[in-house]
Amino acid sequence: MSEAFEDVLNYALENGFQIQPNVSKWCEIIDVNEIKNIIQKIINKKTDKNDIVITENDFNEWINKTTNTKYNILLDPTSRITSGEGINGYYSLFKDRFVKLKKIIMQRPEFKKINTISDVLSEKSNNIMYVCGLLLKRDTEKKFIKLIIDDLTNSIEVLVFDEKIKNIAGMLLLDQLAIFKIQVNDSRNIICKEIILPDIPERKPNRSKNDTYVVFISDLHIGSKYFMEKEFNEFISWLSSEDYIATKIAFIIIVGDLVDGIGIYPGQNDELNLDTIDKQLHKTAYILSKIPKRIKIFVIPGNHDPGRRALPQPAIPGKFKFFNNNENISLIGNPSLISLNDVKVLIYHGQSIDDVVKTTPGIHYDKPTTVMKLLLRSRHLSPIYGNRTPIAPEYNDMLVIDNIPDIFVTGHVHILDYNSYRGTLLINSGTWQKQTPFQSSVGITPTPGTALIVNLKTFKVYQNNFS
Ligand code: D5M
Ligand code: FE
Ligand code: ZN
């Protein structure tokens, strides 16, 4: 039990009342004295002298009257990580992925007609058939695209000639699941007639009832010589300013790569000004402790932060060692799903963007939200297996996008970008690290020093540039 909640419980008991345990979550975001005020108001309102329990509902009523914010962590992998072992673990992972994605795609009317690939191979007619499988390989030839599809019963080679279907086939992500409408022709080639993706439906996103703002930032790389400390401190000072938007900010989401880490890439030592993880985390906690405590901060890890590297990543370790003065911070895993004033936000560092850029023709780093759209369409955060993004052999595939987000945010590629897709706001939160020699050698031009801010009521996006 937190000290704050114990204090609140005692206060209620002194007044002859009990409190339901789930009220404790409010003690994390609201000042104890404010909570005691609310308790006093609830007690004054209770006329039935036999009712001596303060419930979550009593509380919610007053919270909604007195503050503008509420939040909830809907999915955080940290406590769910089990890690299966080797081949067996990966077998469970891919089976779980297949089952979950099949369940999502089953909502499509075409699904009622699905055949297995084994059925297709033994079929002698030219009938139209539907198969549901993972894309194992794509070869782009002059006149057609060849796809190898696998559905755990068998695999087939499917040819795409139609220009419209070729566009979809070209944008399919390796290892992603889709339904393929096919027909075997007279020369026994299997021709693709249509490709149906899991996708997300067009819809109106959930919105906050009041003007509440959230800031998205990522890739600070504290400890690197290229971390823009001066600009980042100016951003933090702005949070305490009288600026209208600043006063309305209730949340900050930090989308990974807070520190630069140690031994992450060859020759990194020469580019560090803090040479241990402890120094880097202490500095991070110190800088973040200057953020006003009324702002609730959620932090996920990236590939430079401590903890395991493979997805899904647990929260950055060391909350009590480093972040003691940051009671407004929640360290959560990568990826996580949270709700902010009823708006569902999917937070993912974005490691797999590298794999998509590498394996999908025509996709580049300059518009990361294009990649995010493809991930949403595949309903998976990291479909491509065996490339640069390590994936742990979990029994459950926590990277399937089951729950459709209202806002989907990534970082990692150091390029600020936003867009919307079928009602979901897509954001890449940029960076606070200047271009490094490595990035310049591989032609990555980052857009550093800008905070991206969203009004949760209107979904309007603002940029505040400090560089
Ligand atoms: O990644 C920052 C950006 O740099 C991101 O777009 C990936 C890219 N990057 C990082 N390492 C490599 C290598 N080894 N090759 C090519 N591109 C790379 P960050 O996670 O901040 O290091
Ligand atoms: Fe980064
Ligand atoms: Zn990264």
Coordinates of C-alpha atoms and ligand atoms in Angstrom, one line a residue:
M1 CA 0.0 0.0 0.0
S2 CA 1.4 3.5 -0.9
E3 CA 2.1 5.9 1.9
A4 CA -0.4 8.4 0.4
F5 CA -3.2 5.8 0.4
E6 CA -2.5 4.8 3.9
D7 CA -2.7 8.4 5.0
V8 CA -6.0 8.8 3.2
L9 CA -7.4 5.6 4.7
N10 CA -6.5 6.8 8.2
Y11 CA -8.1 10.1 7.5
A12 CA -11.4 8.4 6.5
L13 CA -11.3 6.0 9.5
E14 CA -10.9 8.9 11.9
N15 CA -14.1 10.3 10.4
G16 CA -15.8 6.9 10.8
F17 CA -15.6 5.8 7.1
Q18 CA -14.0 3.0 5.1
I19 CA -12.7 3.3 1.6
Q20 CA -12.8 0.8 -1.2
P21 CA -9.2 -0.3 -2.2
N22 CA -9.6 0.6 -5.8
V23 CA -9.7 4.3 -4.8
S24 CA -6.0 4.0 -4.2
K25 CA -5.2 4.6 -7.8
W26 CA -6.3 8.2 -7.4
C27 CA -3.6 8.7 -4.7
E28 CA -1.0 8.3 -7.5
I29 CA -2.2 11.3 -9.5
I30 CA -3.9 13.7 -7.0
D31 CA -2.3 15.4 -4.1
V32 CA -3.2 13.8 -0.7
N33 CA -4.7 17.0 0.7
E34 CA -6.9 17.4 -2.3
I35 CA -8.1 13.8 -1.8
K36 CA -8.9 14.5 1.8
N37 CA -11.0 17.5 0.7
I38 CA -12.9 15.3 -1.7
I39 CA -13.5 12.7 1.1
Q40 CA -14.9 15.5 3.3
K41 CA -17.3 16.5 0.6
I42 CA -18.4 12.9 0.1
I43 CA -19.0 12.4 3.8
N44 CA -21.0 15.6 4.0
K45 CA -23.2 14.4 1.2
K46 CA -23.9 10.9 2.7
T47 CA -27.2 11.3 4.6
D48 CA -27.8 7.6 5.2
K49 CA -25.9 7.1 8.4
N50 CA -25.6 3.3 7.8
D51 CA -23.5 3.9 4.6
I52 CA -20.0 4.1 5.9
V53 CA -18.1 2.9 2.8
I54 CA -16.7 5.4 0.3
T55 CA -16.8 3.7 -3.0
E56 CA -15.0 4.2 -6.3
N57 CA -18.2 5.7 -7.7
D58 CA -18.6 8.2 -4.9
F59 CA -15.0 9.2 -5.7
N60 CA -15.3 9.3 -9.5
E61 CA -18.2 11.7 -9.3
W62 CA -16.1 14.2 -7.3
I63 CA -12.9 13.6 -9.3
N64 CA -14.8 14.4 -12.5
K65 CA -16.1 17.6 -10.9
T66 CA -12.8 18.8 -9.5
T67 CA -10.2 17.7 -12.0
N68 CA -10.0 17.3 -15.8
T69 CA -7.9 14.2 -16.0
K70 CA -8.1 10.5 -15.5
Y71 CA -6.0 7.7 -16.9
N72 CA -5.8 3.9 -16.9
I73 CA -3.1 1.4 -18.0
L74 CA -5.0 -1.0 -20.2
L75 CA -2.2 -3.3 -21.3
D76 CA 1.4 -3.4 -20.0
P77 CA 3.6 -6.4 -20.9
T78 CA 5.8 -6.0 -17.8
S79 CA 4.1 -8.4 -15.5
R80 CA 3.0 -10.7 -18.3
I81 CA 6.4 -11.6 -19.7
T82 CA 7.1 -15.3 -19.3
S83 CA 9.4 -16.1 -22.2
G84 CA 9.1 -19.7 -23.5
E85 CA 12.2 -21.5 -24.5
G86 CA 13.7 -21.8 -27.9
I87 CA 11.8 -23.7 -30.6
N88 CA 8.8 -24.5 -28.4
G89 CA 8.5 -20.9 -27.3
Y90 CA 8.5 -19.7 -30.9
Y91 CA 6.1 -22.4 -31.9
S92 CA 3.6 -21.1 -29.2
L93 CA 4.3 -17.5 -30.2
F94 CA 3.5 -18.0 -33.9
K95 CA 0.5 -20.2 -33.2
D96 CA -0.9 -17.6 -30.8
R97 CA -0.3 -14.9 -33.4
F98 CA -2.0 -16.9 -36.1
V99 CA -5.0 -17.7 -33.9
K100 CA -5.4 -14.1 -32.8
L101 CA -5.1 -12.6 -36.2
K102 CA -7.4 -15.2 -37.7
K103 CA -10.0 -14.2 -35.1
I104 CA -9.6 -10.6 -36.2
I105 CA -9.8 -11.4 -39.9
M106 CA -12.8 -13.8 -39.3
Q107 CA -15.0 -10.8 -39.0
R108 CA -14.6 -10.4 -42.8
P109 CA -17.5 -11.9 -44.8
E110 CA -15.0 -13.7 -47.0
F111 CA -13.8 -15.7 -44.1
K112 CA -16.9 -18.1 -44.2
K113 CA -15.4 -19.6 -47.4
I114 CA -11.8 -20.2 -46.3
N115 CA -10.0 -23.4 -47.5
T116 CA -6.7 -24.6 -46.1
I117 CA -3.7 -24.6 -48.4
S118 CA -3.7 -28.4 -48.3
D119 CA -7.3 -28.3 -49.7
V120 CA -6.1 -26.0 -52.5
L121 CA -3.3 -28.4 -53.4
S122 CA -5.6 -31.4 -53.8
E123 CA -8.3 -29.4 -55.6
K124 CA -8.7 -30.4 -59.3
S125 CA -11.2 -27.7 -60.4
N126 CA -10.8 -24.1 -61.4
N127 CA -13.2 -22.9 -58.7
I128 CA -12.5 -19.6 -56.9
M129 CA -11.1 -20.4 -53.4
Y130 CA -10.0 -18.4 -50.4
V131 CA -7.0 -19.1 -48.2
C132 CA -5.8 -17.3 -45.1
G133 CA -2.1 -17.4 -44.6
L134 CA 1.2 -15.6 -43.8
L135 CA 3.3 -14.0 -46.5
L136 CA 6.6 -15.9 -46.4
K137 CA 8.3 -14.4 -49.4
R138 CA 7.7 -11.8 -52.2
D139 CA 9.5 -11.7 -55.5
T140 CA 8.8 -8.8 -57.8
E141 CA 9.2 -9.9 -61.5
K142 CA 8.7 -7.8 -64.6
K143 CA 5.1 -8.8 -65.3
F144 CA 3.9 -10.1 -61.9
I145 CA 4.6 -10.4 -58.2
K146 CA 5.1 -13.9 -56.8
L147 CA 4.0 -14.5 -53.2
I148 CA 4.7 -17.5 -51.1
I149 CA 1.8 -18.1 -48.6
D150 CA 1.8 -20.4 -45.6
D151 CA -1.2 -21.4 -43.4
L152 CA 0.5 -24.0 -41.1
T153 CA -1.0 -26.8 -43.2
N154 CA 1.2 -26.2 -46.2
S155 CA 2.5 -23.4 -48.5
I156 CA 1.7 -22.2 -52.1
E157 CA 3.1 -19.9 -54.7
V158 CA 0.5 -17.3 -55.7
L159 CA 1.0 -15.0 -58.8
V160 CA -0.4 -11.5 -59.0
F161 CA -0.9 -9.9 -62.4
D162 CA -3.6 -7.3 -61.8
E163 CA -2.1 -3.8 -61.3
K164 CA -4.5 -2.9 -58.5
I165 CA -3.8 -6.1 -56.6
K166 CA -0.1 -5.7 -57.3
N167 CA -0.2 -2.4 -55.3
I168 CA -1.6 -4.2 -52.3
A169 CA 0.8 -7.1 -52.7
G170 CA 3.8 -4.8 -52.9
M171 CA 2.8 -3.2 -49.6
L172 CA 2.2 -6.5 -47.7
L173 CA 4.6 -6.9 -44.9
L174 CA 6.6 -10.1 -44.7
D175 CA 5.1 -12.6 -42.2
Q176 CA 1.8 -10.7 -42.1
L177 CA -1.5 -12.4 -42.3
A178 CA -4.1 -11.9 -45.1
I179 CA -6.9 -13.6 -47.0
F180 CA -6.1 -14.4 -50.6
K181 CA -8.8 -15.0 -53.1
I182 CA -7.3 -17.4 -55.7
Q183 CA -8.0 -19.5 -58.8
V184 CA -6.0 -22.3 -60.3
N185 CA -5.6 -21.7 -64.1
D186 CA -5.3 -24.3 -66.9
S187 CA -1.5 -24.4 -66.6
R188 CA -1.9 -25.2 -62.8
N189 CA -0.6 -21.7 -61.7
I190 CA -2.4 -20.2 -58.8
I191 CA -3.6 -16.7 -59.7
C192 CA -4.4 -14.1 -57.0
K193 CA -7.8 -12.4 -57.6
E194 CA -8.0 -10.3 -54.4
I195 CA -6.1 -9.6 -51.2
I196 CA -8.0 -8.9 -48.0
L197 CA -6.1 -7.4 -45.0
P198 CA -7.1 -7.6 -41.3
D199 CA -7.0 -3.8 -41.2
I200 CA -8.9 -1.5 -38.9
P201 CA -12.4 -0.2 -39.6
E202 CA -13.1 3.5 -40.4
R203 CA -14.5 5.0 -37.2
K204 CA -14.8 8.0 -34.9
P205 CA -12.2 8.0 -32.2
N206 CA -13.0 8.3 -28.5
R207 CA -12.3 11.9 -27.3
S208 CA -11.9 13.7 -24.0
K209 CA -14.8 15.7 -22.8
N210 CA -12.6 18.7 -21.9
D211 CA -9.6 20.5 -23.3
T212 CA -6.8 18.4 -22.0
Y213 CA -3.4 18.2 -23.8
V214 CA -0.8 15.5 -24.0
V215 CA 2.8 15.9 -25.1
F216 CA 4.6 13.2 -27.1
I217 CA 8.4 13.0 -27.0
S218 CA 11.0 10.3 -27.5
D219 CA 14.6 9.5 -28.2
L220 CA 16.3 11.9 -25.7
H221 CA 19.5 9.8 -25.7
I222 CA 20.7 11.3 -22.4
G223 CA 24.3 10.4 -22.0
S224 CA 25.1 11.0 -25.6
K225 CA 27.2 14.0 -26.6
Y226 CA 24.5 14.8 -29.1
F227 CA 21.6 15.0 -26.5
M228 CA 20.2 18.6 -26.9
E229 CA 20.2 19.4 -23.2
K230 CA 19.7 23.1 -23.5
E231 CA 16.7 22.8 -25.8
F232 CA 15.2 20.0 -23.7
N233 CA 15.5 22.2 -20.6
E234 CA 13.8 25.0 -22.4
F235 CA 11.0 22.6 -23.2
I236 CA 10.7 21.7 -19.5
S237 CA 10.7 25.4 -18.5
W238 CA 7.9 26.0 -21.0
L239 CA 5.8 23.4 -19.2
S240 CA 5.8 25.6 -16.1
S241 CA 5.1 28.8 -18.1
E242 CA 1.8 30.7 -18.3
D243 CA 1.4 29.7 -22.0
Y244 CA -2.3 28.6 -22.4
I245 CA -1.5 25.2 -23.8
A246 CA 1.3 24.6 -21.3
T247 CA -1.2 25.1 -18.4
K248 CA -3.6 22.6 -20.0
I249 CA -1.0 19.8 -20.3
A250 CA -2.0 16.9 -18.2
F251 CA 0.1 14.1 -19.6
I252 CA 3.6 13.5 -21.1
I253 CA 4.3 10.3 -23.0
I254 CA 8.0 9.3 -23.5
V255 CA 8.2 6.8 -26.3
G256 CA 11.6 5.2 -25.5
D257 CA 15.4 5.8 -25.9
L258 CA 15.5 8.0 -22.8
V259 CA 19.2 7.2 -22.4
D260 CA 21.9 6.4 -25.0
G261 CA 22.9 3.2 -23.1
I262 CA 26.3 1.5 -23.2
G263 CA 27.7 -0.8 -25.9
I264 CA 24.6 -0.4 -28.1
Y265 CA 26.6 0.2 -31.3
P266 CA 30.3 -0.1 -32.2
G267 CA 32.4 3.0 -31.2
Q268 CA 29.6 4.4 -29.0
N269 CA 32.0 5.2 -26.1
D270 CA 33.5 8.0 -28.0
E271 CA 30.1 9.6 -28.4
L272 CA 29.1 9.5 -24.7
N273 CA 29.5 12.1 -22.1
L274 CA 28.1 9.9 -19.3
D275 CA 29.8 6.5 -19.5
T276 CA 27.6 4.3 -17.2
I277 CA 23.9 3.4 -17.2
D278 CA 23.6 4.6 -13.6
K279 CA 24.9 8.1 -14.4
Q280 CA 22.6 8.3 -17.5
L281 CA 19.5 7.2 -15.5
H282 CA 20.3 9.6 -12.6
K283 CA 20.6 12.5 -15.0
T284 CA 17.4 11.5 -16.7
A285 CA 15.5 11.3 -13.4
Y286 CA 17.0 14.7 -12.4
I287 CA 15.9 16.4 -15.6
L288 CA 12.4 14.9 -15.5
S289 CA 12.0 15.8 -11.8
K290 CA 11.8 19.4 -12.9
I291 CA 8.5 18.7 -14.8
P292 CA 5.5 20.1 -12.7
K293 CA 4.1 17.3 -10.6
R294 CA 0.6 17.9 -11.8
I295 CA 1.6 16.4 -15.1
K296 CA 1.4 12.6 -15.2
I297 CA 4.3 11.0 -17.2
F298 CA 4.3 7.6 -18.9
V299 CA 7.6 6.1 -20.0
I300 CA 8.3 3.1 -22.2
P301 CA 11.7 1.7 -23.0
G302 CA 13.4 1.8 -26.4
N303 CA 16.3 -0.3 -27.8
H304 CA 18.9 2.0 -26.0
D305 CA 17.3 1.7 -22.6
P306 CA 18.3 -0.9 -19.9
G307 CA 16.2 -4.1 -19.6
R308 CA 15.8 -6.8 -22.2
R309 CA 16.2 -5.9 -25.8
A310 CA 13.7 -8.3 -27.3
L311 CA 10.0 -7.3 -27.8
P312 CA 7.9 -7.1 -25.8
Q313 CA 10.2 -5.1 -23.4
P314 CA 9.4 -4.8 -19.7
A315 CA 9.5 -1.4 -18.0
I316 CA 12.9 0.2 -17.4
P317 CA 14.2 -1.3 -14.2
G318 CA 15.2 0.8 -11.1
K319 CA 12.1 2.9 -10.4
F320 CA 13.0 3.2 -6.7
K321 CA 16.8 3.5 -7.3
F322 CA 16.6 6.3 -9.8
F323 CA 13.1 7.8 -9.9
N324 CA 12.3 8.4 -6.2
N325 CA 11.7 12.1 -6.8
N326 CA 9.4 11.3 -9.7
E327 CA 6.2 10.1 -8.1
N328 CA 4.3 11.4 -11.2
I329 CA 6.1 8.9 -13.5
S330 CA 4.8 5.5 -14.4
L331 CA 7.4 3.2 -16.0
I332 CA 5.6 0.8 -18.3
G333 CA 6.6 -1.8 -21.0
N334 CA 7.0 -1.5 -24.8
P335 CA 4.4 -1.7 -26.2
S336 CA 1.7 -0.5 -23.8
L337 CA -1.9 0.6 -24.2
I338 CA -3.2 3.3 -21.9
S339 CA -6.3 5.5 -21.8
L340 CA -6.1 9.2 -21.2
N341 CA -9.5 10.8 -20.5
D342 CA -11.1 7.8 -22.4
V343 CA -8.8 8.2 -25.4
K344 CA -6.9 4.9 -26.1
V345 CA -3.2 5.5 -26.8
L346 CA -1.0 2.7 -28.1
I347 CA 2.6 3.5 -27.3
Y348 CA 5.4 1.5 -29.1
H349 CA 9.0 2.5 -29.6
G350 CA 9.0 1.4 -33.2
Q351 CA 12.0 -0.9 -33.7
S352 CA 10.2 -2.8 -36.5
I353 CA 10.0 0.3 -38.6
D354 CA 13.6 -0.5 -39.7
D355 CA 12.5 -3.9 -40.9
V356 CA 9.6 -2.6 -42.9
V357 CA 11.7 0.0 -44.6
K358 CA 14.3 -2.6 -45.4
T359 CA 11.9 -5.2 -46.9
T360 CA 9.1 -3.2 -48.4
P361 CA 9.8 -1.6 -51.8
G362 CA 9.0 2.1 -52.0
I363 CA 8.9 2.7 -48.3
H364 CA 11.5 5.1 -46.8
Y365 CA 12.4 6.6 -43.4
D366 CA 11.1 10.1 -44.2
K367 CA 7.5 9.4 -43.5
P368 CA 7.3 6.9 -40.5
T369 CA 3.5 7.3 -40.3
T370 CA 3.3 5.5 -43.6
V371 CA 4.9 2.5 -42.0
M372 CA 2.6 2.8 -38.9
K373 CA -0.4 2.7 -41.3
L374 CA 0.9 -0.6 -42.7
L375 CA 1.4 -2.0 -39.2
L376 CA -2.2 -1.1 -38.3
R377 CA -3.4 -2.8 -41.5
S378 CA -1.5 -5.9 -40.6
R379 CA -2.8 -5.6 -37.0
H380 CA 0.6 -6.4 -35.7
L381 CA 3.4 -4.1 -34.4
S382 CA 6.3 -6.2 -35.6
P383 CA 5.2 -8.8 -38.1
I384 CA 8.6 -9.4 -39.8
Y385 CA 10.6 -12.1 -38.0
G386 CA 14.3 -12.7 -38.2
N387 CA 15.4 -9.3 -39.3
R388 CA 16.7 -6.5 -37.1
T389 CA 14.0 -6.4 -34.4
P390 CA 14.5 -9.2 -31.8
I391 CA 11.3 -10.8 -30.7
A392 CA 11.1 -13.0 -27.5
P393 CA 9.5 -16.5 -27.6
E394 CA 6.5 -15.5 -25.5
Y395 CA 3.6 -17.9 -25.2
N396 CA 1.3 -15.0 -25.9
D397 CA 1.9 -12.7 -28.8
M398 CA 1.5 -9.3 -27.1
L399 CA 2.4 -7.5 -30.4
V400 CA -0.9 -8.3 -32.1
I401 CA -3.0 -5.1 -32.3
D402 CA -6.2 -6.5 -30.7
N403 CA -7.6 -3.3 -29.3
I404 CA -7.8 -0.5 -31.9
P405 CA -6.2 2.7 -30.6
D406 CA -7.5 6.2 -31.0
I407 CA -3.9 7.5 -31.0
F408 CA -0.9 5.3 -32.1
V409 CA 2.5 6.7 -31.3
T410 CA 6.1 5.5 -32.1
G411 CA 9.6 7.0 -32.0
H412 CA 12.9 5.4 -32.9
V413 CA 13.5 6.8 -36.3
H414 CA 14.1 10.4 -35.0
I415 CA 11.7 11.9 -37.6
L416 CA 8.7 14.0 -36.4
D417 CA 5.6 13.0 -38.4
Y418 CA 1.9 12.8 -37.9
N419 CA -1.1 11.8 -40.0
S420 CA -4.4 10.0 -39.5
Y421 CA -5.7 6.7 -40.7
R422 CA -9.4 5.6 -40.5
G423 CA -9.9 7.7 -37.4
T424 CA -6.7 6.8 -35.6
L425 CA -4.2 9.6 -35.1
L426 CA -0.6 8.4 -36.0
I427 CA 2.3 10.2 -34.4
N428 CA 6.1 9.8 -34.6
S429 CA 7.5 11.8 -31.8
G430 CA 10.9 12.8 -33.3
T431 CA 14.0 13.2 -31.1
W432 CA 16.1 15.4 -28.8
Q433 CA 19.4 14.2 -30.2
K434 CA 21.3 16.0 -32.9
Q435 CA 22.4 14.1 -36.0
T436 CA 25.1 11.7 -35.0
P437 CA 28.1 10.9 -37.2
F438 CA 26.7 7.4 -37.7
Q439 CA 23.3 8.8 -38.8
S440 CA 25.0 11.1 -41.2
S441 CA 27.1 8.2 -42.7
V442 CA 23.9 6.3 -43.4
G443 CA 22.0 9.3 -44.7
I444 CA 19.5 9.7 -41.7
T445 CA 18.5 13.3 -41.3
P446 CA 16.6 13.7 -38.0
T447 CA 14.2 16.5 -37.0
P448 CA 15.2 17.1 -33.4
G449 CA 14.0 19.5 -30.7
T450 CA 10.3 19.6 -31.3
A451 CA 7.6 18.6 -28.9
L452 CA 4.4 17.3 -30.4
I453 CA 1.2 18.2 -28.5
V454 CA -2.3 16.9 -29.0
N455 CA -5.6 18.2 -27.7
L456 CA -7.5 15.1 -26.5
K457 CA -10.8 16.8 -27.1
T458 CA -10.3 18.0 -30.7
F459 CA -7.4 15.8 -31.8
K460 CA -5.7 18.9 -33.1
V461 CA -1.9 18.6 -33.2
Y462 CA 0.5 21.4 -32.2
Q463 CA 4.3 21.6 -32.7
N464 CA 6.5 23.5 -30.3
N465 CA 10.0 23.8 -31.8
F466 CA 12.9 24.5 -29.3
S467 CA 15.8 24.0 -31.7
Ligands
D5M1 O1 17.8 4.6 -34.0 C1 17.9 5.8 -34.7 C2 17.7 5.6 -36.2 O2 18.9 5.1 -36.8 C3 16.6 4.6 -36.6 O3 16.0 5.0 -37.8 C4 17.3 3.3 -36.9 C5 18.6 3.8 -37.4 N1 19.7 2.9 -37.1 C6 20.2 2.6 -35.9 N2 21.2 1.7 -36.0 C7 21.3 1.4 -37.3 C8 22.1 0.5 -38.0 N3 23.0 -0.3 -37.4 N4 22.0 0.5 -39.4 C9 21.1 1.2 -40.0 N5 20.3 2.1 -39.3 C10 20.4 2.2 -38.0 P1 18.3 4.4 -32.5 O4 17.4 3.4 -31.9 O5 18.1 5.7 -31.8 O6 19.7 4.0 -32.5
FE2 FE 16.5 6.6 -30.7
ZN3 ZN 15.5 3.5 -31.0

